[in-house]
Amino acid sequence: EPEVTQTPSHQVTQMGQEVILRCVPISNHLYFYWYRQILGQKVEFLVSFYNNEISEKSEIFDDQFSVERPDGSNFTLKIRSTKLEDSAMYFCASSRARGETQYFGPGTRLLVL
Amino acid sequence: ELKVEQNPLFLSMQEGKNYTIYCNYSTTSDRLYWYRQDPGKSLESLFVLLSNGAVKQEGRLMASLDTKARLSTLHITAAVHDLSATYFCAVAYAGNMLTFGGGTRLMVKP
């Protein structure tokens, strides 16, 4: 069964460093998303992406964040200058069409020291 | 701003018992989802509910949606240990952005 994959599974970085989290959505899906979950808290929406552009973003998704689909398979989230409060599990998700079920990847656990 | 509230936040139950998790949301929506999350794992899609009165069942889990009351329920029948997990409802509002509830951590004891 097709699934969303994410790399790396864990990332430790120093405050102020840039990180890139990578995702490979399900191959026939057209909508891509990033969510985050701070330990023990609820899942929060960051951004959705369709047709090579951002379609929605939350207040969390400020100028420090960017997304890109550099090729036909990868979808990346870049955090330009990490802060301690960026420590969280970051989930990528994809859906075939608007309104259809979003399928989540296994997540990247980011720890900012 | 859409708010999604689940209760209870924590539920400890015995195997074989029935229970219901509630999900209330503050703004009209056309889609509601239920996800399951095992500790340290990703979110697994359980149900998507699209219309008022929708009811879906899979095994011991049954989800329903009342859009007029802005309420969804996830009913567990004759719980077994394997159902122990955290369950999230998520509501879609004005697009694809999902707003999640705080989750209900379910522990099923033998």
Short mmCIF file of C-alpha atoms in Angstrom, two decimals:
data_model
loop_
_atom_site.label_atom_id
_atom_site.label_comp_id
_atom_site.label_asym_id
_atom_site.label_seq_id
_atom_site.Cartn_x
_atom_site.Cartn_y
_atom_site.Cartn_z
CA GLU A 1 0.00 0.00 0.00
CA PRO A 2 1.44 3.43 -0.92
CA GLU A 3 2.51 5.57 1.98
CA VAL A 4 4.03 8.93 2.77
CA THR A 5 7.69 8.72 3.73
CA GLN A 6 9.80 11.25 5.62
CA THR A 7 13.50 11.74 6.25
CA PRO A 8 15.26 12.00 8.56
CA SER A 9 13.34 10.31 11.34
CA HIS A 10 15.25 12.33 13.93
CA GLN A 11 17.21 15.56 13.64
CA VAL A 12 19.15 17.39 16.32
CA THR A 13 20.32 20.90 15.55
CA GLN A 14 21.69 23.97 17.25
CA MET A 15 19.56 27.06 17.69
CA GLY A 16 19.97 29.39 14.73
CA GLN A 17 20.84 26.64 12.26
CA GLU A 18 18.85 25.88 9.15
CA VAL A 19 17.12 22.52 8.78
CA ILE A 20 15.41 20.89 5.84
CA LEU A 21 12.85 18.18 6.44
CA ARG A 22 12.03 15.97 3.51
CA CYS A 23 8.90 14.15 2.49
CA VAL A 24 7.87 11.93 -0.39
CA PRO A 25 4.08 12.12 -0.72
CA ILE A 26 1.98 9.33 -2.18
CA SER A 27 2.67 9.36 -5.89
CA ASN A 28 -0.76 10.21 -7.34
CA HIS A 29 -1.59 12.78 -4.67
CA LEU A 30 -1.81 16.44 -5.59
CA TYR A 31 -2.14 18.19 -2.23
CA PHE A 32 0.64 18.28 0.32
CA TYR A 33 0.74 19.46 3.89
CA TRP A 34 2.98 20.02 6.86
CA TYR A 35 1.79 19.74 10.45
CA ARG A 36 3.65 19.78 13.71
CA GLN A 37 3.03 18.30 17.13
CA ILE A 38 4.87 19.61 20.14
CA LEU A 39 5.39 16.81 22.64
CA GLY A 40 2.16 15.95 24.42
CA GLN A 41 0.13 18.58 22.58
CA LYS A 42 -2.30 18.65 19.71
CA VAL A 43 -1.40 18.46 16.06
CA GLU A 44 -1.15 21.92 14.45
CA PHE A 45 -1.48 22.82 10.80
CA LEU A 46 1.43 24.67 9.21
CA VAL A 47 0.88 24.86 5.46
CA SER A 48 -0.80 23.29 2.46
CA PHE A 49 0.63 23.20 -1.04
CA TYR A 50 -1.01 22.61 -4.39
CA ASN A 51 0.02 23.19 -7.97
CA ASN A 52 3.46 24.38 -6.90
CA GLU A 53 2.27 27.07 -4.59
CA ILE A 54 1.12 27.57 -1.03
CA SER A 55 -2.66 27.42 -0.80
CA GLU A 56 -3.10 27.94 2.94
CA LYS A 57 -0.83 28.67 5.86
CA SER A 58 -1.27 29.18 9.57
CA GLU A 59 0.09 31.89 11.83
CA ILE A 60 2.84 29.50 12.88
CA PHE A 61 4.18 29.44 9.32
CA ASP A 62 6.09 32.73 9.45
CA ASP A 63 9.01 34.00 7.38
CA GLN A 64 11.34 31.46 8.98
CA PHE A 65 9.50 28.65 7.23
CA SER A 66 9.38 27.79 3.56
CA VAL A 67 8.22 24.85 1.49
CA GLU A 68 9.32 23.60 -1.87
CA ARG A 69 8.68 20.81 -4.31
CA PRO A 70 12.12 20.64 -5.90
CA ASP A 71 11.28 17.74 -8.21
CA GLY A 72 8.41 15.43 -9.07
CA SER A 73 8.55 13.44 -5.87
CA ASN A 74 9.99 15.38 -2.93
CA PHE A 75 8.28 17.99 -0.77
CA THR A 76 10.45 19.86 1.71
CA LEU A 77 10.00 22.09 4.74
CA LYS A 78 12.84 24.47 5.52
CA ILE A 79 13.26 26.27 8.80
CA ARG A 80 15.74 29.06 8.19
CA SER A 81 16.95 29.82 11.71
CA THR A 82 15.69 27.35 14.25
CA LYS A 83 14.48 28.35 17.70
CA LEU A 84 14.13 26.22 20.80
CA GLU A 85 10.36 26.32 20.42
CA ASP A 86 10.60 24.72 16.98
CA SER A 87 11.34 21.42 18.72
CA ALA A 88 8.47 19.15 17.74
CA MET A 89 7.44 16.22 15.61
CA TYR A 90 6.84 17.40 12.06
CA PHE A 91 4.40 15.43 9.96
CA CYS A 92 4.03 15.57 6.22
CA ALA A 93 0.69 14.55 4.75
CA SER A 94 -0.81 14.24 1.29
CA SER A 95 -4.23 13.84 -0.25
CA ARG A 96 -5.40 12.94 -3.71
CA ALA A 97 -7.86 15.81 -3.98
CA ARG A 98 -9.26 18.68 -1.99
CA GLY A 99 -11.37 17.38 0.86
CA GLU A 100 -10.17 13.82 0.66
CA THR A 101 -8.46 12.02 3.51
CA GLN A 102 -5.01 13.30 4.35
CA TYR A 103 -2.48 10.49 4.82
CA PHE A 104 0.30 11.22 7.26
CA GLY A 105 3.93 10.22 7.14
CA PRO A 106 5.83 8.78 10.11
CA GLY A 107 7.18 12.18 11.14
CA THR A 108 10.54 13.81 11.78
CA ARG A 109 11.35 14.48 15.39
CA LEU A 110 13.26 17.77 15.51
CA LEU A 111 15.18 18.77 18.60
CA VAL A 112 16.67 22.25 18.77
CA LEU A 113 19.34 22.74 21.40
CA GLU B 1 -11.31 30.93 14.71
CA LEU B 2 -12.35 27.29 14.65
CA LYS B 3 -12.08 25.51 17.98
CA VAL B 4 -12.25 21.76 18.34
CA GLU B 5 -12.68 20.20 21.75
CA GLN B 6 -12.59 16.56 22.68
CA ASN B 7 -13.65 14.90 25.84
CA PRO B 8 -12.64 13.10 27.79
CA LEU B 9 -8.93 13.81 27.46
CA PHE B 10 -8.06 10.56 29.14
CA LEU B 11 -10.08 7.39 29.32
CA SER B 12 -9.19 4.24 31.18
CA MET B 13 -11.56 1.38 30.57
CA GLN B 14 -11.83 -2.32 31.09
CA GLU B 15 -11.82 -4.77 28.25
CA GLY B 16 -15.30 -5.62 27.10
CA LYS B 17 -16.85 -2.28 28.08
CA ASN B 18 -18.40 0.33 25.82
CA TYR B 19 -17.60 4.01 25.78
CA THR B 20 -17.97 7.15 23.69
CA ILE B 21 -15.53 9.94 22.87
CA TYR B 22 -17.02 13.32 22.00
CA CYS B 23 -15.76 15.95 19.59
CA ASN B 24 -17.35 19.41 19.56
CA TYR B 25 -16.43 22.12 17.11
CA SER B 26 -17.28 25.79 16.97
CA THR B 27 -17.89 26.61 13.31
CA THR B 28 -19.84 24.99 10.50
CA SER B 29 -17.71 22.50 8.63
CA ASP B 30 -18.30 20.03 5.84
CA ARG B 31 -15.78 17.41 6.84
CA LEU B 32 -14.73 15.71 10.01
CA TYR B 33 -12.01 13.12 10.41
CA TRP B 34 -10.99 10.68 13.10
CA TYR B 35 -7.38 9.60 13.46
CA ARG B 36 -5.60 7.16 15.71
CA GLN B 37 -2.06 7.71 17.02
CA ASP B 38 0.01 5.08 18.80
CA PRO B 39 2.81 6.39 21.08
CA GLY B 40 5.67 7.82 19.05
CA LYS B 41 3.95 6.97 15.78
CA SER B 42 2.14 8.80 13.03
CA LEU B 43 -1.57 9.40 12.58
CA GLU B 44 -3.63 6.66 11.05
CA SER B 45 -6.84 7.64 9.31
CA LEU B 46 -9.92 5.93 10.75
CA PHE B 47 -12.97 7.70 9.36
CA VAL B 48 -14.03 10.67 7.29
CA LEU B 49 -17.56 11.98 7.83
CA LEU B 50 -18.98 14.24 5.17
CA SER B 51 -22.62 14.90 5.90
CA ASN B 52 -25.12 15.34 8.68
CA GLY B 53 -26.18 12.00 10.07
CA ALA B 54 -23.21 10.18 8.58
CA VAL B 55 -22.30 7.02 10.43
CA LYS B 56 -19.30 4.83 9.71
CA GLN B 57 -18.20 1.63 11.38
CA GLU B 58 -15.00 -0.36 11.32
CA GLY B 59 -14.68 -3.28 13.71
CA ARG B 60 -15.35 -2.09 17.26
CA LEU B 61 -15.31 1.60 16.35
CA MET B 62 -18.26 3.59 15.09
CA ALA B 63 -18.20 7.29 14.26
CA SER B 64 -21.15 9.60 13.71
CA LEU B 65 -21.64 13.23 12.80
CA ASP B 66 -24.35 15.72 13.76
CA THR B 67 -23.56 18.93 11.88
CA LYS B 68 -26.42 20.84 13.46
CA ALA B 69 -25.09 20.19 16.94
CA ARG B 70 -21.51 20.46 15.66
CA LEU B 71 -20.76 17.18 17.35
CA SER B 72 -19.12 13.95 16.36
CA THR B 73 -18.86 10.84 18.46
CA LEU B 74 -16.53 7.87 18.33
CA HIS B 75 -18.15 4.89 20.00
CA ILE B 76 -16.09 1.95 21.19
CA THR B 77 -17.88 -1.36 21.56
CA ALA B 78 -16.50 -4.17 23.73
CA ALA B 79 -13.06 -2.61 24.00
CA VAL B 80 -9.94 -4.72 23.60
CA HIS B 81 -6.36 -3.89 24.59
CA ASP B 82 -5.33 -3.30 20.97
CA LEU B 83 -7.53 -0.22 20.88
CA SER B 84 -5.28 1.53 23.39
CA ALA B 85 -4.04 4.68 21.62
CA THR B 86 -4.73 8.40 21.36
CA TYR B 87 -7.70 9.32 19.19
CA PHE B 88 -7.96 12.69 17.50
CA CYS B 89 -10.83 14.30 15.71
CA ALA B 90 -10.00 16.91 13.09
CA VAL B 91 -12.28 19.38 11.38
CA ALA B 92 -11.78 20.93 7.97
CA TYR B 93 -12.81 24.54 7.62
CA ALA B 94 -12.58 26.74 4.53
CA GLY B 95 -10.17 24.58 2.62
CA ASN B 96 -7.87 21.74 3.43
CA MET B 97 -6.52 22.97 6.73
CA LEU B 98 -7.35 20.51 9.48
CA THR B 99 -7.90 21.77 13.00
CA PHE B 100 -7.31 18.99 15.50
CA GLY B 101 -8.86 18.39 18.87
CA GLY B 102 -6.65 17.86 21.86
CA GLY B 103 -6.89 14.08 21.62
CA THR B 104 -8.32 11.40 23.86
CA ARG B 105 -5.82 9.01 25.33
CA LEU B 106 -7.51 5.64 25.65
CA MET B 107 -6.13 2.88 27.85
CA VAL B 108 -7.89 -0.46 27.79
CA LYS B 109 -7.04 -2.65 30.72
CA PRO B 110 -7.45 -6.44 30.80
#
